[in-house]
Amino acid sequence: MVTLKDISKECGVSQATVSKALNGLPDIGEETANYIRSVAKRMGYLPNATARALKLGSSHNIGILFVDKTCSGLTHEYFAEILNSLKVEAERLGYDVTFISKDIGKFSMDYYRHAKYRNCDGVVIASVDFKDPDVVRLVESEIPTVTLDYAFDSRTSVLSDNVGGMQEIVKHIYEKGHRRIAFIHGEDTSVTQKRLASFFKACAAFDMHVPEEYIRPALYHDPRSSGLATRELLALPERPTCILYPDDFSFVGGMNELEQQGLSIPDDMSVVGYDGILLSQVLRPKLTTFRQDAETMGRKAAALLIEQIENPKSWLPQLVNVSGNLLEGDSVKDLKS
Amino acid sequence: MVTLKDISKECGVSQATVSKALNGLPDIGEETANYIRSVAKRMGYLPNATARALKLGSSHNIGILFVDKTCSGLTHEYFAEILNSLKVEAERLGYDVTFISKDIGKFSMDYYRHAKYRNCDGVVIASVDFKDPDVVRLVESEIPTVTLDYAFDSRTSVLSDNVGGMQEIVKHIYEKGHRRIAFIHGEDTSVTQKRLASFFKACAAFDMHVPEEYIRPALYHDPRSSGLATRELLALPERPTCILYPDDFSFVGGMNELEQQGLSIPDDMSVVGYDGILLSQVLRPKLTTFRQDAETMGRKAAALLIEQIENPKSWLPQLVNVSGNLLEGDSVKDLKS
DNA sequence: GGGGGTGTCGAAAACGATTAAGTTCTTACA
DNA sequence: TGTAAGAACTTAATCGTTTTCGACACCCCC
C-alpha cells in the first residue's frame, strides 16, 4: 500500500506537506500542491480510512440496526427499500454503512458498545423492538441516532405518515359508497396504534359506526393469520363490504380465503392493502393500497443522521413525516354505480 | 472513552501489561491479569477497533457487494435471505459487514479501491454484473473474495445447485405424467444458462422432445414479461401441459394470465416456480417450486471467506454447490390418476 | 535597517492499540 | 558463589494520518 510517507519521499517534501496538499489546506504553494497531487495519482495513493478514523475520531461510517432473529426485517420489501436508499444516500454523502448487532465474535455486547467499538459516527434504527433496553440505551447515549417509524423523546425520527395514510384509505372507501369497513390490524406496535386511532377517527368523521367485531388482530407479513381473521369476518351475521389488511403481503391470506369461499374481488368483497410493494401491483385484480414512500424515508434518515453528525452544534431533534400516496387498484367496488 | 492508558494508570502497570492481560498472552502473572481484567470490566473498557485495525493491518470487517441501480438486489427475497445469514455468520465469527460501492462521497473509486480504503479483510460478491471490469478487477486482486452464483477461475464461489434443481423439477413433472413442458427462462446469465442446459439434458434423459417454441425468454422477478410469455404459450396450437417459470414471483404474471383466460391451476395448466420464497407457500394453490437454500449459501459464503482470510497459507479455491429441495405444492396435476 | 506581516514548508506529537526487545528479580543448579 | 534460566513486567517503536507550532524567507513600509 502506498502511504503518505512514500509520496513524501518521492516528492522530496515532508509528510505534513503531502497531507495538507491532498486535503487542500491553504498553506501549501499551488505549484507544490499540484505536483504532489499528480505524484499521488500516479502512484495510486488511497487514504487509509482506518488511520484517518483513529486520528480524527470519526470514521465516516454509520451503523444500521435491524432485527436479526426472524430475519423478517430484511426480507420485508418495505425495509429492503429503505435500507437501499439509505445506503445510496449515505454513500453519496461520503459515509459507509455497517450492520450493528448484539454479539460480535466471542464478545457479547449490546448495540451501544458495538457502535462504539466500531467507531460509528451515528446509527439508524429500524424494525426493532423499541422497548428493548439495549435499544433504549443506544438511543439515550451520546451517539447520534435516527429512528424509523418510532419516535423517542428529543431524538430525530423519520415516520411514515400512518395517520394520513389511514385517513386517505377510509376517505377513498367511503366515497366509493362503503359504510361497513373492517380492519385487520397487525401486532401491537406504535405503528398499529396510530393506524387504529386514525381509522377510528376517520370513520367517526364520516359518521360511520364501527362494530367491535370488525376490528380483528393478526400479524404483519403473515398471510395465515390474516386469512383466519378474514374467515371470522366472513362468518359474521352482518358482513363488512370492505376489508383493510395489515399489509399487501398479508392480503394474500385473505385472497385465498375469499377465493375458497367462492367470493370474488371486488364484486363480493372489497379489499385494501398497505405498503404498495411490487406484489400489490402485479396481482389481479390490482390491489388498492397505500404506498409508503420507503425510498424517501431511507434517504431522509441518512441525510438527517449525517446532518446531525456534521453539525452537532446546530442540531435539533426533528420528527419528519413522510407522506405516501393512495394507489388505486381494482379491488374496491364502487357501490354507487 | 476509556483506553488502555486509563486502565494502566488505574492499575499502576504499563499499557503493555494491560494489553497482554486482556488478550490473554502468557507472560503476565495470573493474579495481575485477573486484577486488570476486573478493573477493565469495572471501567467499561472497550477495545478500539480502529486502532486495532491500524496496528494489526486487519479490520475484522468484510465487505459485501450488491448492485445498487435497480435495487432489485436487496428487495429480492432470495438475496435478502442470503445477506441476512451471511451477516449472522460473519458476526458469529467476529466480523462486521459493510457495504461496498463504486462511489463514496466526492471520491469516485472502483470496488477494489473502496475495499482497500475501508481495509476490508475480504469481500462477498453477489447479484452484480460479473462481466463488469470493476468487479473483475476486485476478484483478481489480492483481496480474498467469495462470489455467489458465479464462478471465477481460482477463486472461491458458492453456487446454488441449479443443475440439480432443474433436474429434480423435470423428473417430478415427468413422473406426474407430463410430456409437454414449457420453460420460461430469465435473462441471459450464467445461472440461466445452467438451468437451460440442465432442462434440456433432463428432458432428453426422459426422451421428451422439447419444441423450440416451448422455450420463452422473460426477465427474472418480473411478472409482466412472464405473463406475456405465458400468453404466447397459451396461443400455441399444441399447448404445453406444464409451464416452468423463472422464479416464484414471476409466476404471479402467469397466474394472472391463466386466470384471465379462465384456466384453472392445476386442472387446465400445471405450473412450477423456482426459489421457494415465502410467497410461493401462501398462494393457493400452493406453488410447486424448487427451494434454494439461501440461508446455507449466505452462511457458507461468510464461513469460506473468513476461513480464507484467517488461513491464507492453506487456502485453496473451492466451488461449493449448495443443494436445495423440491417443495411439492398443488400446482402440478397428476395426469396418471 | 528594524519591525511586522505573509506565504510555504517541516518537525514532532498525537490517536489507541500491539509487540519485539529489553530489564528486573527470583529461583535453581553446578 | 556464580550464573543461567525463566517469570513478570516495562520501554519504546510502530501502524498511517492530521495538526499544532514553529522556522524560514521574502516583501512592504515606516
XYZ file of C-alpha atoms (C1' of nucleotides) in Angstrom:
734
model
C 0.000 0.000 0.000
C 1.268 3.420 -0.871
C 1.273 5.804 2.058
C 1.872 9.461 2.687
C 5.446 8.641 3.537
C 6.061 7.036 0.158
C 4.755 10.094 -1.599
C 6.732 12.444 0.586
C 9.919 10.578 -0.274
C 9.105 10.580 -3.950
C 8.379 14.289 -3.903
C 11.161 15.268 -1.550
C 8.833 17.048 0.847
C 7.573 16.189 4.304
C 4.594 14.023 5.149
C 2.841 17.031 6.589
C 3.109 18.855 3.307
C 1.705 15.916 1.391
C -1.177 15.561 3.780
C -2.028 19.222 3.547
C -1.693 19.300 -0.209
C -4.018 16.352 -0.655
C -6.536 17.779 1.744
C -6.423 21.126 0.029
C -5.273 23.096 3.069
C -4.416 26.680 2.165
C -0.839 26.879 3.325
C 0.822 24.903 0.544
C 2.094 26.558 -2.621
C -0.076 25.932 -5.600
C 2.772 24.552 -7.661
C 3.919 22.143 -4.968
C 0.370 21.055 -4.281
C -0.274 20.254 -7.918
C 2.934 18.323 -8.173
C 2.155 16.311 -5.070
C -1.346 15.571 -6.294
C -0.038 14.347 -9.618
C 2.511 12.077 -7.968
C -0.155 10.754 -5.605
C -2.362 9.954 -8.540
C 0.448 8.306 -10.459
C 1.354 6.140 -7.510
C -2.270 5.198 -6.949
C -2.456 6.628 -3.486
C -5.515 5.873 -1.400
C -6.021 7.357 2.028
C -6.246 4.832 4.802
C -9.701 5.194 6.321
C -8.577 3.394 9.463
C -5.693 5.709 10.236
C -7.854 8.663 9.419
C -10.595 7.472 11.725
C -8.152 6.889 14.530
C -6.684 10.337 14.256
C -9.882 12.235 13.609
C -12.103 10.304 15.961
C -14.745 9.970 13.302
C -14.986 7.046 10.974
C -17.341 8.285 8.278
C -19.223 5.150 8.874
C -22.767 4.806 10.088
C -24.340 1.809 11.696
C -27.660 0.299 10.840
C -29.722 -1.647 13.287
C -32.191 -4.239 12.029
C -33.681 -7.157 13.868
C -31.785 -10.345 13.281
C -33.922 -13.061 14.791
C -36.761 -13.695 12.397
C -34.883 -12.052 9.559
C -38.252 -10.553 8.765
C -36.513 -7.219 8.717
C -34.569 -7.599 5.542
C -36.966 -9.790 3.653
C -39.720 -7.279 4.028
C -39.684 -5.267 0.834
C -40.514 -2.087 2.700
C -37.382 -2.328 4.812
C -35.238 -3.589 1.989
C -36.160 -0.498 0.048
C -35.459 1.767 2.989
C -32.101 0.120 3.550
C -31.193 0.519 -0.058
C -31.975 4.210 -0.365
C -30.349 4.819 2.981
C -27.189 3.217 1.734
C -27.212 5.135 -1.525
C -27.704 8.473 0.187
C -25.105 7.760 2.851
C -22.557 6.853 0.232
C -23.370 9.959 -1.739
C -22.521 11.948 1.374
C -19.301 10.045 1.922
C -20.377 7.553 4.563
C -20.266 3.793 4.553
C -22.894 1.599 6.139
C -22.156 -1.194 8.597
C -24.553 -3.547 10.334
C -24.754 -3.344 14.085
C -25.751 -6.324 16.183
C -25.640 -7.569 19.729
C -22.806 -10.000 19.573
C -19.653 -9.918 17.640
C -17.389 -12.924 17.856
C -16.710 -14.060 21.378
C -17.637 -10.709 22.829
C -21.246 -10.357 23.702
C -22.034 -6.709 23.762
C -25.034 -4.518 23.410
C -25.797 -2.288 20.456
C -24.277 0.749 22.090
C -20.981 -0.956 22.746
C -20.911 -2.410 19.276
C -21.412 1.009 17.756
C -18.689 2.448 19.973
C -16.368 -0.406 19.215
C -16.705 0.228 15.503
C -16.476 3.959 15.976
C -19.746 4.554 14.196
C -20.473 8.225 13.799
C -24.173 7.524 14.099
C -26.778 4.801 13.882
C -30.051 4.363 12.049
C -32.504 2.204 13.939
C -35.313 0.358 12.213
C -37.569 -2.595 12.613
C -36.548 -3.493 16.132
C -38.280 -3.858 19.422
C -38.080 -0.249 20.543
C -38.780 -1.280 24.117
C -35.637 -3.395 24.233
C -33.443 -1.878 26.976
C -30.404 -2.238 24.715
C -32.099 -0.178 22.052
C -33.121 2.418 24.599
C -29.590 2.587 25.890
C -28.264 3.261 22.422
C -30.857 5.918 21.746
C -30.150 7.650 25.028
C -26.395 7.583 24.501
C -24.253 10.346 23.067
C -24.203 8.640 19.677
C -26.390 10.405 17.119
C -29.337 8.258 16.115
C -32.309 8.390 13.821
C -35.199 6.026 14.386
C -37.563 4.852 11.704
C -41.275 4.534 12.366
C -40.889 5.182 16.040
C -40.292 8.402 17.914
C -38.197 8.789 21.047
C -38.090 11.935 23.106
C -35.584 14.508 21.897
C -34.253 12.333 19.105
C -34.730 12.591 15.397
C -37.068 10.165 13.739
C -38.488 9.576 10.313
C -42.070 8.445 10.326
C -44.272 7.100 7.636
C -47.497 9.035 7.686
C -49.714 6.271 9.000
C -52.323 8.687 10.221
C -52.679 10.370 6.865
C -52.497 7.060 5.060
C -55.305 5.517 7.026
C -57.363 8.632 6.629
C -56.965 8.628 2.878
C -57.876 4.997 2.680
C -61.045 5.422 4.701
C -61.994 8.505 2.723
C -61.471 6.673 -0.535
C -63.561 3.730 0.524
C -66.273 5.957 1.916
C -66.509 7.861 -1.324
C -66.940 4.586 -3.141
C -70.069 4.146 -1.093
C -68.898 1.690 1.540
C -70.315 2.027 5.030
C -69.277 -1.238 6.626
C -65.496 -1.365 6.815
C -63.495 -3.985 8.680
C -59.882 -3.569 9.700
C -57.489 -6.437 10.248
C -54.545 -4.892 12.061
C -51.019 -6.063 12.814
C -49.482 -6.824 16.182
C -49.409 -4.149 18.846
C -46.785 -1.567 17.908
C -46.831 2.187 17.779
C -47.485 1.987 14.062
C -50.525 -0.188 14.636
C -51.789 2.114 17.341
C -51.552 5.083 15.041
C -53.330 3.316 12.237
C -56.092 2.149 14.547
C -56.587 5.579 16.047
C -56.630 7.189 12.647
C -59.049 4.573 11.369
C -61.496 5.241 14.162
C -61.177 8.951 13.825
C -61.743 8.889 10.077
C -64.744 6.602 10.421
C -66.206 8.871 13.055
C -65.655 11.870 10.819
C -67.783 10.193 8.185
C -70.356 9.187 10.754
C -69.668 5.511 10.275
C -70.242 3.213 13.165
C -67.568 0.535 13.513
C -68.818 -2.603 15.228
C -66.286 -4.050 17.608
C -66.185 -7.344 15.716
C -64.991 -5.554 12.588
C -61.619 -4.985 14.233
C -59.523 -8.122 14.090
C -55.978 -8.736 15.236
C -53.458 -10.527 13.030
C -49.728 -10.281 12.381
C -47.828 -8.234 9.871
C -46.376 -10.062 6.913
C -48.305 -13.181 7.816
C -50.983 -14.301 5.370
C -52.051 -17.138 7.611
C -53.285 -15.010 10.471
C -54.892 -12.559 8.088
C -56.592 -15.462 6.368
C -58.060 -16.613 9.663
C -59.224 -13.129 10.510
C -60.845 -12.933 7.103
C -62.698 -16.154 7.732
C -64.018 -14.791 11.017
C -65.205 -11.638 9.316
C -66.989 -13.634 6.642
C -68.796 -15.652 9.274
C -70.310 -12.557 10.809
C -74.095 -12.161 10.527
C -73.589 -8.777 9.020
C -70.518 -8.910 6.832
C -68.437 -5.849 6.091
C -68.354 -4.716 2.481
C -64.679 -3.901 2.585
C -61.701 -5.330 4.479
C -58.492 -3.482 5.279
C -55.403 -5.675 5.633
C -52.284 -5.048 7.750
C -50.151 -5.037 4.621
C -50.135 -6.111 0.996
C -48.406 -9.384 1.638
C -50.818 -10.401 4.371
C -53.644 -9.784 1.979
C -52.642 -12.916 0.104
C -54.072 -14.872 3.019
C -57.356 -13.036 2.672
C -57.309 -13.525 -1.062
C -57.068 -17.273 -0.629
C -59.852 -17.355 1.906
C -62.180 -15.327 -0.285
C -61.443 -17.464 -3.296
C -62.021 -20.618 -1.339
C -65.424 -19.388 -0.272
C -66.209 -18.627 -3.867
C -66.241 -14.893 -3.340
C -64.730 -12.661 -5.956
C -62.841 -9.417 -5.502
C -64.192 -6.788 -5.682
C -67.693 -7.906 -6.614
C -68.405 -9.843 -3.463
C -65.900 -8.190 -1.218
C -63.702 -5.130 -1.498
C -60.200 -5.222 -0.057
C -57.406 -2.750 0.620
C -53.761 -3.382 1.454
C -50.982 -1.263 2.848
C -47.367 -0.636 1.741
C -47.638 -0.531 -2.022
C -44.996 -3.181 -2.594
C -44.406 -4.570 -6.044
C -46.630 -7.566 -5.342
C -49.671 -5.356 -4.899
C -49.190 -4.019 -8.397
C -48.943 -7.338 -10.146
C -51.827 -9.168 -8.528
C -55.120 -9.287 -10.429
C -57.289 -7.560 -9.585
C -54.732 -4.932 -8.832
C -54.797 -4.167 -5.139
C -55.879 -0.775 -3.909
C -53.302 0.133 -1.305
C -51.440 2.957 0.323
C -47.884 3.275 -0.857
C -45.375 4.168 1.814
C -42.547 6.149 0.313
C -39.753 3.915 1.552
C -37.211 5.445 -0.770
C -37.710 8.894 0.718
C -37.685 7.512 4.237
C -34.319 5.871 3.816
C -32.877 8.887 2.093
C -34.127 11.295 4.735
C -32.950 9.090 7.556
C -29.427 9.068 6.147
C -29.434 12.783 5.402
C -30.747 13.743 8.828
C -28.314 11.492 10.629
C -25.343 12.850 8.739
C -26.549 16.392 9.183
C -26.614 15.719 12.897
C -23.173 14.162 12.844
C -21.583 17.028 10.982
C -23.347 19.880 12.740
C -23.840 18.748 16.299
C -23.989 22.360 17.494
C -26.927 23.482 15.460
C -28.739 20.192 15.687
C -32.272 19.953 16.986
C -34.380 16.810 17.201
C -36.880 16.524 14.395
C -39.917 14.445 13.644
C -40.152 14.035 9.923
C -43.375 12.751 8.495
C -43.013 11.185 5.084
C -46.289 11.108 3.249
C -47.285 8.367 0.892
C -50.000 8.125 -1.675
C -53.026 6.041 -2.397
C -52.578 3.592 -5.239
C -55.991 2.930 -6.646
C -56.313 -0.559 -7.996
C -59.383 -2.570 -8.840
C -60.026 -4.154 -5.508
C -62.585 -1.702 -4.179
C -66.022 -1.824 -5.742
C -67.844 1.382 -6.475
C -71.155 0.800 -4.744
C -72.770 3.913 -6.132
C -72.717 2.986 -9.784
C -13.761 6.651 26.017
C -11.731 4.522 28.367
C -8.459 3.414 26.846
C -5.637 1.093 27.723
C -3.802 4.033 29.193
C -6.616 4.801 31.602
C -6.622 1.239 32.817
C -2.855 1.133 33.134
C -2.922 4.247 35.311
C -5.698 2.850 37.453
C -3.862 -0.411 37.918
C -0.393 1.057 38.251
C 1.044 -1.074 35.461
C 2.153 -0.322 31.938
C -0.067 -0.220 28.887
C 1.711 -3.232 27.500
C 0.814 -5.270 30.534
C -2.814 -4.303 30.253
C -2.893 -5.161 26.581
C -1.322 -8.536 27.153
C -3.526 -9.308 30.112
C -6.678 -8.534 28.168
C -5.506 -10.540 25.206
C -4.548 -13.461 27.391
C -0.883 -13.514 26.450
C 1.128 -15.908 28.591
C 3.721 -13.659 30.144
C 1.520 -11.904 32.671
C 1.044 -13.235 36.181
C -2.319 -14.745 36.779
C -3.060 -12.516 39.714
C -2.183 -9.329 37.863
C -4.096 -10.439 34.829
C -7.232 -11.087 36.822
C -6.956 -7.789 38.578
C -6.512 -5.940 35.294
C -9.442 -7.730 33.766
C -11.657 -6.841 36.664
C -10.658 -3.193 36.502
C -11.233 -3.156 32.758
C -14.670 -4.547 33.267
C -15.469 -2.115 36.025
C -14.379 0.821 33.914
C -16.360 -0.427 30.940
C -13.377 -0.792 28.701
C -13.991 -1.495 25.050
C -11.172 -2.104 22.606
C -10.968 0.426 19.819
C -11.491 -1.482 16.605
C -9.963 1.336 14.598
C -6.692 1.421 16.475
C -6.553 -2.327 16.423
C -7.131 -2.433 12.701
C -4.439 0.139 12.077
C -1.868 -1.718 14.087
C -2.777 -5.218 13.003
C -3.490 -4.453 9.384
C -6.730 -6.359 9.519
C -10.048 -4.798 10.304
C -12.238 -7.779 11.080
C -14.650 -6.309 8.667
C -15.850 -7.822 5.435
C -17.385 -6.020 2.508
C -20.492 -7.008 0.658
C -21.104 -6.118 -2.922
C -24.669 -5.860 -4.218
C -25.941 -3.999 -7.216
C -27.322 -0.615 -6.381
C -29.010 0.617 -9.515
C -32.277 -1.248 -9.769
C -32.180 -2.090 -6.082
C -33.509 -5.420 -7.254
C -30.689 -6.956 -5.285
C -31.959 -6.285 -1.834
C -35.656 -6.474 -2.494
C -35.338 -9.948 -3.874
C -36.158 -12.251 -1.022
C -33.539 -14.745 -2.129
C -30.749 -12.193 -1.767
C -32.203 -10.656 1.342
C -32.084 -14.068 2.957
C -28.536 -14.673 1.803
C -27.452 -11.312 3.110
C -29.053 -11.962 6.428
C -27.469 -15.334 7.074
C -24.166 -14.031 5.796
C -24.302 -11.262 8.326
C -25.276 -13.549 11.168
C -22.473 -15.988 10.438
C -19.893 -13.258 9.959
C -20.820 -11.719 13.269
C -20.665 -15.074 14.958
C -17.083 -15.347 13.726
C -16.232 -11.851 14.886
C -16.565 -9.908 11.657
C -18.717 -6.944 10.809
C -20.311 -6.397 7.437
C -20.025 -3.199 5.419
C -21.496 -2.359 2.045
C -19.084 -1.704 -0.781
C -19.991 0.538 -3.685
C -18.388 2.440 -6.506
C -18.507 5.924 -5.194
C -18.126 7.230 -1.754
C -18.636 10.926 -1.247
C -16.704 13.092 -3.641
C -14.266 10.320 -4.454
C -15.288 8.159 -7.307
C -13.491 4.896 -6.965
C -13.953 1.361 -8.070
C -14.914 -1.530 -5.834
C -11.335 -2.588 -5.308
C -10.247 0.816 -4.105
C -13.281 1.123 -1.895
C -12.486 -2.189 -0.257
C -8.864 -1.178 0.209
C -9.847 2.210 1.552
C -12.020 0.591 4.200
C -9.414 -2.039 4.942
C -11.854 -4.829 4.294
C -10.329 -8.204 5.037
C -12.406 -9.730 2.278
C -15.453 -9.217 0.105
C -18.529 -11.247 -0.741
C -19.832 -10.546 -4.221
C -23.418 -11.201 -5.195
C -26.034 -10.144 -7.653
C -23.807 -7.975 -9.801
C -22.797 -7.901 -13.404
C -19.872 -10.283 -13.213
C -18.559 -9.013 -16.523
C -18.141 -5.508 -15.131
C -14.403 -4.707 -15.354
C -14.514 -3.221 -11.868
C -15.859 -6.467 -10.480
C -13.218 -8.436 -12.362
C -10.514 -6.186 -11.009
C -11.666 -6.782 -7.468
C -11.851 -10.520 -7.958
C -8.386 -10.633 -9.472
C -6.879 -8.510 -6.728
C -5.104 -9.742 -3.633
C -8.233 -9.226 -1.543
C -9.916 -12.505 -0.627
C -13.303 -12.825 -2.301
C -16.183 -15.235 -2.476
C -18.665 -14.967 -5.312
C -22.255 -16.109 -5.144
C -23.901 -17.888 -8.056
C -20.965 -17.251 -10.346
C -17.582 -18.915 -10.541
C -14.325 -17.198 -11.393
C -11.116 -19.052 -12.055
C -9.098 -19.855 -8.951
C -11.487 -18.106 -6.602
C -13.935 -19.492 -4.134
C -17.595 -19.403 -5.009
C -20.827 -20.638 -3.536
C -23.294 -21.859 -6.091
C -26.897 -22.788 -5.848
C -27.365 -26.168 -7.443
C -29.280 -25.014 -10.494
C -28.407 -28.113 -12.431
C -29.702 -30.439 -9.768
C -32.712 -28.240 -9.155
C -33.803 -28.230 -12.741
C -33.244 -31.932 -12.971
C -35.419 -32.623 -9.959
C -38.160 -30.414 -11.292
C -38.237 -32.116 -14.655
C -38.141 -35.535 -13.035
C -41.009 -34.630 -10.764
C -43.143 -33.332 -13.593
C -42.319 -36.299 -15.768
C -43.351 -38.682 -13.055
C -46.657 -36.883 -12.787
C -47.206 -37.883 -16.369
C -46.390 -34.662 -18.178
C -44.712 -34.895 -21.557
C -45.089 -31.373 -22.888
C -43.163 -28.995 -20.689
C -42.514 -25.343 -21.446
C -39.807 -23.281 -19.809
C -39.939 -19.521 -19.420
C -36.405 -18.536 -18.532
C -34.827 -15.357 -17.170
C -32.365 -13.045 -18.841
C -29.066 -14.387 -20.106
C -26.818 -15.063 -17.119
C -24.684 -17.998 -16.128
C -27.488 -19.167 -13.847
C -29.944 -19.126 -16.731
C -27.532 -20.983 -18.954
C -27.110 -23.690 -16.365
C -30.817 -24.076 -15.876
C -31.448 -24.233 -19.590
C -28.728 -26.778 -20.175
C -29.942 -28.889 -17.299
C -33.517 -28.615 -18.520
C -32.607 -29.897 -21.962
C -30.463 -32.647 -20.595
C -33.145 -33.853 -18.207
C -35.793 -33.775 -20.904
C -33.549 -35.721 -23.197
C -32.892 -38.262 -20.489
C -36.628 -38.879 -20.289
C -36.913 -38.991 -24.050
C -39.032 -35.893 -24.163
C -38.873 -33.730 -27.213
C -38.868 -30.011 -26.448
C -40.268 -27.900 -29.278
C -38.352 -24.721 -29.786
C -41.431 -22.598 -29.134
C -41.745 -24.046 -25.632
C -38.667 -22.094 -24.597
C -39.563 -18.473 -23.950
C -37.381 -15.633 -22.707
C -38.561 -13.312 -19.937
C -36.936 -11.474 -17.051
C -36.351 -12.552 -13.506
C -38.555 -11.015 -10.853
C -40.805 -9.528 -13.488
C -44.366 -10.871 -13.649
C -45.177 -8.743 -16.683
C -42.746 -10.400 -19.052
C -43.598 -13.829 -17.711
C -47.261 -13.017 -18.217
C -46.616 -12.188 -21.846
C -44.612 -15.344 -22.343
C -47.462 -17.297 -20.816
C -49.923 -15.744 -23.235
C -47.720 -16.762 -26.138
C -47.510 -20.298 -24.853
C -51.269 -20.492 -24.479
C -51.730 -19.339 -28.060
C -49.702 -22.249 -29.378
C -51.567 -24.838 -31.451
C -50.249 -27.545 -29.213
C -50.152 -26.162 -25.700
C -47.757 -27.471 -23.093
C -49.314 -29.181 -20.107
C -46.904 -27.611 -17.666
C -45.055 -24.289 -17.548
C -41.834 -23.633 -15.661
C -41.334 -20.036 -14.517
C -38.062 -18.152 -13.964
C -38.946 -17.678 -10.314
C -41.850 -17.744 -7.893
C -42.523 -14.045 -8.095
C -42.611 -14.011 -11.870
C -45.186 -16.750 -11.722
C -47.718 -14.204 -10.481
C -47.763 -12.833 -14.010
C -48.558 -16.263 -15.367
C -51.176 -16.788 -12.702
C -52.987 -13.651 -13.790
C -52.860 -14.597 -17.434
C -54.211 -18.060 -16.772
C -56.993 -16.753 -14.620
C -57.927 -14.163 -17.187
C -58.257 -16.851 -19.811
C -60.472 -18.790 -17.477
C -57.941 -21.550 -16.960
C -57.509 -23.038 -13.545
C -54.348 -24.302 -11.898
C -53.575 -27.172 -11.979
C -56.607 -28.603 -13.761
C -56.120 -26.759 -17.013
C -52.458 -25.985 -16.689
C -49.716 -27.102 -14.340
C -47.090 -24.624 -13.226
C -43.797 -24.708 -11.359
C -41.787 -21.853 -9.861
C -38.255 -21.515 -8.609
C -36.755 -20.137 -5.363
C -39.194 -21.297 -2.749
C -39.792 -17.846 -1.298
C -42.492 -17.274 1.265
C -44.947 -16.122 -1.373
C -44.907 -19.496 -3.076
C -46.070 -21.093 0.127
C -49.014 -18.842 0.774
C -50.539 -18.743 -2.688
C -53.444 -21.063 -3.379
C -52.987 -23.451 -4.944
C -49.669 -23.782 -3.254
C -46.922 -23.497 -5.825
C -44.700 -26.445 -6.592
C -41.221 -24.971 -6.657
C -37.584 -25.650 -6.008
C -36.341 -24.100 -2.817
C -32.853 -22.639 -2.999
C -31.207 -22.870 0.376
C -30.342 -19.201 0.655
C -29.645 -19.468 4.351
C -26.913 -22.037 3.809
C -25.484 -20.095 0.900
C -25.023 -16.939 2.929
C -23.626 -18.860 5.852
C -21.155 -20.792 3.728
C -20.070 -17.700 1.871
C -19.207 -15.977 5.127
C -17.511 -19.025 6.584
C -15.421 -19.690 3.496
C -14.377 -16.081 3.167
C -13.301 -15.849 6.774
C -11.539 -19.189 6.561
C -9.600 -17.781 3.626
C -8.818 -14.582 5.486
C -7.538 -16.326 8.554
C -5.621 -19.121 6.852
C -4.256 -17.638 3.667
C -1.461 -20.212 3.557
C -3.568 -23.305 3.450
C -6.280 -21.780 1.333
C -7.362 -23.350 -1.911
C -10.139 -22.108 -4.179
C -13.354 -24.035 -3.798
C -16.568 -24.393 -5.688
C -19.295 -25.148 -3.210
C -22.582 -26.399 -4.526
C -25.474 -25.833 -2.181
C -28.316 -28.147 -2.930
C -31.932 -27.203 -2.480
C -35.063 -29.263 -2.353
C -38.279 -29.612 -4.233
C -41.289 -28.193 -2.461
C -44.281 -30.033 -3.725
C -47.376 -27.870 -3.796
C -50.654 -28.331 -5.583
C -49.805 -26.666 -8.841
C -48.817 -29.749 -10.831
C -51.616 -32.063 -11.860
C -51.107 -35.799 -11.692
C -52.031 -36.861 -15.193
C -51.860 -40.537 -14.419
C -54.685 -40.684 -11.942
C 17.579 48.703 8.860
C 14.308 47.060 12.033
C 9.692 45.549 12.692
C 5.726 43.350 11.164
C 3.156 40.650 8.045
C 2.541 36.757 4.910
C 3.272 32.700 2.326
C 5.486 27.917 2.436
C 7.033 24.272 4.482
C 8.885 20.880 8.267
C 9.336 18.600 12.989
C 7.024 16.266 16.096
C 3.257 14.971 18.887
C -0.753 12.894 18.969
C -4.855 8.940 18.097
C -5.134 3.717 20.767
C -3.556 -0.342 20.233
C 0.310 -4.374 19.646
C 4.783 -6.377 20.289
C 9.912 -7.015 19.868
C 13.384 -6.300 22.774
C 14.960 -5.191 26.937
C 15.018 -5.019 32.330
C 14.468 -6.699 36.764
C 14.067 -10.187 40.088
C 13.659 -14.779 41.706
C 14.945 -19.417 41.660
C 17.769 -23.363 40.641
C 21.670 -25.761 39.894
C 26.626 -26.831 39.090
C 29.239 -18.410 44.821
C 28.424 -17.680 40.252
C 25.399 -17.893 36.650
C 21.857 -19.402 33.723
C 17.098 -19.789 33.112
C 12.748 -18.223 33.419
C 8.820 -15.391 35.063
C 6.810 -10.819 35.185
C 6.842 -6.590 33.659
C 8.399 -2.094 31.039
C 10.187 0.689 27.274
C 9.651 2.269 23.071
C 8.740 1.693 18.235
C 5.127 1.152 15.065
C 0.698 1.345 12.105
C -0.858 5.989 8.595
C -2.830 10.122 9.351
C -3.669 15.006 10.995
C -2.409 19.207 13.065
C -0.114 22.463 16.132
C 3.766 25.065 16.379
C 7.455 26.899 14.767
C 11.103 28.140 11.221
C 12.498 30.402 7.492
C 12.372 33.540 3.564
C 10.581 37.256 1.412
C 8.284 41.656 0.884
C 6.481 46.082 2.424
C 6.697 50.165 4.888
C 7.976 53.496 8.006
